[in-house]
Protein backbone atom coordinates (compact mmCIF):
# COMPACT_ATOMS: atom_id res chain seq x y z
CA UNK A 1 0.00 0.00 0.00
CA UNK A 2 1.19 3.50 -0.78
CA UNK A 3 1.58 5.79 2.20
CA UNK A 4 1.63 9.49 2.83
CA UNK A 5 1.22 12.62 0.78
CA UNK A 6 3.19 12.34 -2.50
CA UNK A 7 4.88 15.57 -3.59
CA UNK A 8 5.23 14.18 -7.14
CA UNK A 9 1.58 13.18 -7.52
CA UNK A 10 0.84 16.08 -9.90
CA UNK A 11 2.87 16.84 -13.00
CA UNK A 12 4.41 19.75 -11.09
CA UNK A 13 6.21 18.90 -7.85
CA UNK A 14 4.39 20.31 -4.83
CA UNK A 15 5.77 19.93 -1.32
CA UNK A 16 3.60 19.58 1.77
CA UNK A 17 3.87 23.00 3.43
CA UNK A 18 5.50 23.05 6.85
CA UNK A 19 4.55 25.42 9.69
CA UNK A 20 7.23 27.31 11.57
CA UNK A 21 5.94 25.85 14.86
CA UNK A 22 7.07 22.35 15.83
CA UNK A 23 4.92 19.59 14.32
CA UNK A 24 5.04 15.80 14.03
CA UNK A 25 4.74 14.33 10.52
CA UNK A 26 2.30 11.42 10.35
CA UNK A 27 1.84 9.47 7.10
CA UNK A 28 -1.39 7.65 6.26
CA UNK A 29 -2.73 6.13 3.03
CA UNK A 30 -2.60 8.87 0.37
CA UNK A 31 -2.38 11.67 2.95
CA UNK A 32 -0.13 13.13 5.62
CA UNK A 33 -0.71 15.18 8.76
CA UNK A 34 1.62 17.70 10.35
CA UNK A 35 0.38 17.42 13.92
CA UNK A 36 0.88 20.22 16.47
CA UNK A 37 0.89 18.52 19.85
CA UNK A 38 0.83 21.86 21.69
CA UNK A 39 -2.67 22.46 20.25
CA UNK A 40 -3.75 18.76 20.22
CA UNK A 41 -4.77 19.23 16.57
CA UNK A 42 -3.30 18.99 13.10
CA UNK A 43 -1.67 22.18 11.84
CA UNK A 44 -1.97 21.09 8.22
CA UNK A 45 -3.02 18.00 6.26
CA UNK A 46 -2.20 17.17 2.65
CA UNK A 47 -4.01 14.60 0.50
CA UNK A 48 -3.63 13.31 -3.05
CA UNK A 49 -6.94 12.66 -4.84
CA UNK A 50 -7.14 10.51 -7.96
CA UNK A 51 -10.58 11.22 -9.34
CA UNK A 52 -10.46 8.39 -11.87
CA UNK A 53 -9.82 5.80 -9.14
CA UNK A 54 -12.11 6.95 -6.33
CA UNK A 55 -13.92 4.16 -4.51
CA UNK A 56 -17.26 5.37 -3.04
CA UNK A 57 -17.14 3.26 0.13
CA UNK A 58 -19.95 3.61 2.63
CA UNK A 59 -19.33 5.80 5.68
CA UNK A 60 -17.93 3.06 7.87
CA UNK A 61 -15.09 3.81 10.21
CA UNK A 62 -14.17 3.91 13.88
CA UNK A 63 -12.71 7.03 15.44
CA UNK A 64 -9.41 6.13 17.08
CA UNK A 65 -6.24 7.56 18.59
CA UNK A 66 -2.99 7.39 16.65
CA UNK A 67 -0.65 5.24 18.74
CA UNK A 68 2.38 7.14 17.47
CA UNK A 69 1.42 10.08 19.70
CA UNK A 70 0.49 10.01 23.42
CA UNK A 71 -3.28 10.04 23.80
CA UNK A 72 -3.21 13.03 26.12
CA UNK A 73 -1.72 15.08 23.26
CA UNK A 74 -4.68 14.34 20.95
CA UNK A 75 -8.13 15.96 21.01
CA UNK A 76 -10.05 12.77 21.68
CA UNK A 77 -13.69 11.78 22.26
CA UNK A 78 -14.13 13.84 25.43
CA UNK A 79 -13.88 17.04 23.37
CA UNK A 80 -16.91 16.02 21.30
CA UNK A 81 -19.25 14.50 23.91
CA UNK A 82 -22.71 16.00 24.50
CA UNK A 83 -22.17 19.29 22.72
CA UNK A 84 -22.61 21.01 19.39
CA UNK A 85 -19.29 19.91 17.91
CA UNK A 86 -18.68 17.51 15.05
CA UNK A 87 -15.48 15.61 14.64
CA UNK A 88 -14.72 17.54 11.47
CA UNK A 89 -12.61 15.53 9.04
CA UNK A 90 -9.72 17.73 7.87
CA UNK A 91 -8.87 15.28 5.10
CA UNK A 92 -12.37 14.59 3.80
CA UNK A 93 -13.26 10.94 4.28
CA UNK A 94 -13.57 9.98 0.60
CA UNK A 95 -10.62 11.97 -0.74
CA UNK A 96 -7.88 9.35 -0.14
CA UNK A 97 -10.22 6.40 -0.74
CA UNK A 98 -8.90 5.24 -4.12
CA UNK A 99 -6.82 2.46 -5.59
CA UNK A 100 -7.37 -1.26 -5.08
CA UNK A 101 -9.99 -2.44 -2.60
CA UNK A 102 -7.60 -3.11 0.28
CA UNK A 103 -5.87 0.25 -0.10
CA UNK A 104 -9.17 2.13 -0.32
CA UNK A 105 -10.51 0.39 2.79
CA UNK A 106 -7.38 1.22 4.79
CA UNK A 107 -7.45 4.85 3.61
CA UNK A 108 -11.09 5.16 4.68
CA UNK A 109 -10.28 3.98 8.20
CA UNK A 110 -7.17 6.17 8.38
CA UNK A 111 -9.32 9.30 7.99
CA UNK A 112 -11.03 8.46 11.30
CA UNK A 113 -7.88 9.11 13.35
CA UNK A 114 -8.37 11.88 15.92
CA UNK A 115 -5.25 13.48 14.46
CA UNK A 116 -7.36 14.18 11.35
CA UNK A 117 -10.26 15.73 13.28
CA UNK A 118 -11.01 19.25 14.48
CA UNK A 119 -14.03 20.68 16.33
CA UNK A 120 -16.55 22.15 13.89
CA UNK A 121 -20.05 23.18 14.84
CA UNK A 122 -22.70 20.66 13.84
CA UNK A 123 -24.68 23.02 11.62
CA UNK A 124 -25.43 21.58 8.21
CA UNK A 125 -26.50 24.78 6.54
CA UNK A 126 -25.55 26.07 3.10
CA UNK A 127 -22.13 27.26 4.15
CA UNK A 128 -21.15 23.88 5.58
CA UNK A 129 -22.45 22.10 2.50
CA UNK A 130 -20.38 24.38 0.29
CA UNK A 131 -17.27 23.58 2.30
CA UNK A 132 -17.85 19.83 2.12
CA UNK A 133 -18.32 19.91 -1.66
CA UNK A 134 -15.35 22.06 -2.66
CA UNK A 135 -13.07 19.18 -3.63
CA UNK A 136 -15.74 17.67 -5.89
CA UNK A 137 -16.31 20.98 -7.61
CA UNK A 138 -12.62 21.62 -8.28
CA UNK A 139 -12.05 18.00 -9.27
CA UNK A 140 -14.77 18.33 -11.90
CA UNK A 141 -12.85 21.24 -13.37
CA UNK A 142 -9.57 19.33 -13.28
CA UNK A 143 -11.14 16.22 -14.82
CA UNK A 144 -10.36 17.34 -18.37
CA UNK A 145 -6.68 17.39 -17.43
CA UNK A 146 -5.50 14.72 -14.98
CA UNK A 147 -8.54 14.24 -12.73
CA UNK A 148 -6.01 14.67 -9.94
CA UNK A 149 -5.85 17.12 -7.06
CA UNK A 150 -3.58 17.76 -4.15
CA UNK A 151 -5.49 19.42 -1.32
CA UNK A 152 -4.14 21.07 1.82
CA UNK A 153 -6.36 21.91 4.78
CA UNK A 154 -5.87 23.21 8.29
CA UNK A 155 -7.16 25.37 11.11
CA UNK A 156 -6.12 28.96 11.67
CA UNK A 157 -4.42 28.91 15.07
CA UNK A 158 -4.64 32.12 17.10
CA UNK A 159 -3.29 32.71 20.58
CA UNK A 160 -6.68 33.91 21.82
CA UNK A 161 -8.72 30.97 20.49
CA UNK A 162 -11.27 30.04 23.13
CA UNK A 163 -10.34 27.10 25.40
CA UNK A 164 -12.88 24.31 25.73
CA UNK A 165 -12.24 21.00 27.51
CA UNK A 166 -8.50 21.42 27.23
CA UNK A 167 -8.47 22.40 23.54
CA UNK A 168 -8.44 25.86 22.01
CA UNK A 169 -11.19 25.91 19.36
CA UNK A 170 -10.17 27.36 15.96
CA UNK A 171 -12.49 30.02 14.58
CA UNK A 172 -11.51 29.51 10.97
CA UNK A 173 -10.33 26.73 8.68
CA UNK A 174 -8.61 27.00 5.33
CA UNK A 175 -8.28 24.82 2.26
CA UNK A 176 -6.15 24.98 -0.89
CA UNK A 177 -6.78 22.76 -3.92
CA UNK A 178 -4.06 22.41 -6.55
CA UNK A 179 -3.94 20.71 -9.94
CA UNK A 180 -1.94 20.89 -13.14
CA UNK A 181 -3.08 22.20 -16.49
CA UNK A 182 -0.66 21.27 -19.29
CA UNK A 183 1.97 20.64 -16.58
CA UNK A 184 1.41 24.15 -15.19
CA UNK A 185 0.38 24.42 -11.57
CA UNK A 186 -3.01 25.97 -10.75
CA UNK A 187 -4.51 26.53 -7.31
CA UNK A 188 -7.45 28.04 -5.45
CA UNK A 189 -7.87 28.87 -1.77
CA UNK A 190 -10.84 28.93 0.59
CA UNK A 191 -11.61 29.89 4.19
CA UNK A 192 -14.47 28.62 6.37
CA UNK A 193 -15.40 31.01 9.17
CA UNK A 194 -17.30 29.67 12.18
CA UNK A 195 -16.59 32.75 14.31
CA UNK A 196 -20.16 34.12 13.86
CA UNK A 197 -20.96 31.48 16.48
CA UNK A 198 -17.74 31.23 18.45
CA UNK A 199 -17.26 34.97 18.80
CA UNK A 200 -20.70 35.42 20.39
CA UNK A 201 -20.76 32.70 23.02
CA UNK A 202 -18.52 31.51 25.78
CA UNK A 203 -18.36 27.92 24.63
CA UNK A 204 -18.15 25.94 27.81
CA UNK A 205 -20.74 27.88 29.79
CA UNK A 206 -23.18 28.70 26.99
CA UNK A 207 -23.27 25.32 25.26
CA UNK A 208 -23.12 23.13 28.35
CA UNK A 209 -25.73 25.23 30.17
CA UNK A 210 -28.19 25.04 27.30
CA UNK A 211 -27.71 21.27 27.10
CA UNK A 212 -28.33 20.94 30.83
CA UNK A 213 -31.52 22.97 30.44
CA UNK A 214 -32.67 20.81 27.53
CA UNK A 215 -32.37 23.63 25.01
CA UNK A 216 -30.66 23.37 21.62
CA UNK A 217 -27.13 24.79 21.57
CA UNK A 218 -26.63 28.19 19.92
CA UNK A 219 -25.72 27.48 16.31
CA UNK A 220 -24.44 30.23 14.08
CA UNK A 221 -23.92 30.43 10.34
CA UNK A 222 -20.88 29.07 8.60
CA UNK A 223 -19.49 31.44 6.01
CA UNK A 224 -17.34 30.12 3.18
CA UNK A 225 -15.04 32.38 1.17
CA UNK A 226 -12.78 31.97 -1.81
CA UNK A 227 -9.72 33.99 -0.87
CA UNK A 228 -6.36 34.94 -2.37
CA UNK A 229 -3.91 32.26 -1.26
CA UNK A 230 -1.61 35.03 -0.07
CA UNK A 231 -4.21 35.79 2.59
CA UNK A 232 -4.02 32.19 3.81
CA UNK A 233 -0.25 32.53 4.04
CA UNK A 234 -0.74 35.68 6.13
CA UNK A 235 -3.30 33.99 8.39
CA UNK A 236 -1.24 30.86 9.01
CA UNK A 237 2.38 31.95 8.64
CA UNK A 238 2.91 29.13 6.12
CA UNK A 239 5.25 29.60 3.19
CA UNK A 240 2.91 29.20 0.21
CA UNK A 241 4.81 31.07 -2.48
CA UNK A 242 4.36 28.49 -5.26
CA UNK A 243 0.66 28.19 -4.57
CA UNK A 244 0.27 31.97 -4.33
CA UNK A 245 1.85 32.34 -7.78
CA UNK A 246 -0.54 29.70 -9.17
CA UNK A 247 -3.67 31.30 -7.67
CA UNK A 248 -6.47 31.36 -10.27
CA UNK A 249 -8.62 33.82 -8.31
CA UNK A 250 -5.86 36.43 -8.22
CA UNK A 251 -4.84 35.99 -11.85
CA UNK A 252 -8.46 36.22 -12.99
CA UNK A 253 -9.14 39.36 -10.98
CA UNK A 254 -5.98 41.04 -12.20
CA UNK A 255 -6.88 40.26 -15.82
CA UNK A 256 -10.06 42.24 -15.18
CA UNK A 257 -8.04 45.10 -13.72
CA UNK A 258 -9.26 44.42 -10.19
CA UNK A 259 -7.39 44.24 -6.92
CA UNK A 260 -7.36 40.68 -5.51
CA UNK A 261 -10.02 40.23 -2.86
CA UNK A 262 -12.03 37.50 -1.15
CA UNK A 263 -15.46 36.42 -2.37
CA UNK A 264 -18.13 35.21 0.05
CA UNK A 265 -19.62 32.11 -1.56
CA UNK A 266 -23.29 31.28 -1.63
CA UNK A 267 -23.06 28.75 -4.46
CA UNK A 268 -20.41 26.75 -6.31
CA UNK A 269 -21.06 28.85 -9.42
CA UNK A 270 -19.31 31.80 -7.79
CA UNK A 271 -15.99 29.96 -7.51
CA UNK A 272 -13.27 31.32 -9.80
CA UNK A 273 -11.20 28.54 -11.38
């Protein structure tokens, strides 16, 4: 079985970005995680997606700790019990599930490691649905070329992120999808913002108190944006120079004589590829 993110998967070499903060590199089937133990969450994940070989396995998997890291350094099941948080897959479950049957099955289970999860509010509104479907949308565009994508995803870590059950909860998440067009690298970047909820409530007291009182937890809107990849570099401190140069949003806006800026998405049709 093949393991880990492959920098040579596309026709243009693309390294897995590395944060300046200390992380632990963990390889899984078709994806890798740079895990930041100080935050108990992944700092960045990178996955290779082969659209022509995807295996649509049913959602069957068991959430589990990664034995390569002490359990107390991972955001485990206690973070997600009896509250409004999903175990949000950073590498989407189906993205690495390709290849022969045994490889696809192992990749599916690998995505259920707690090292690949982050707390995201369980609010399946339009914004969340947009976020979940981004890879499919970009893959459809890339299909005429290689039907291959490399996708990077991670939380935006801020020092003042709100603590909750021993974990600071990220307010925003980012995603970059990259592909090649005639061997030339192309990329697009996105940000999911759950701060409309997190900025208005004190998580532990507000959510737990409402649950104790039998009321639904306060759920706020997800907002999904397509953003210049340079903005993601600024938010995260990652070195993303190759991806910034390949940014289709920025090149398209500049061709129209516009300054690069983010677009709040309400539908896939607004995405600039």
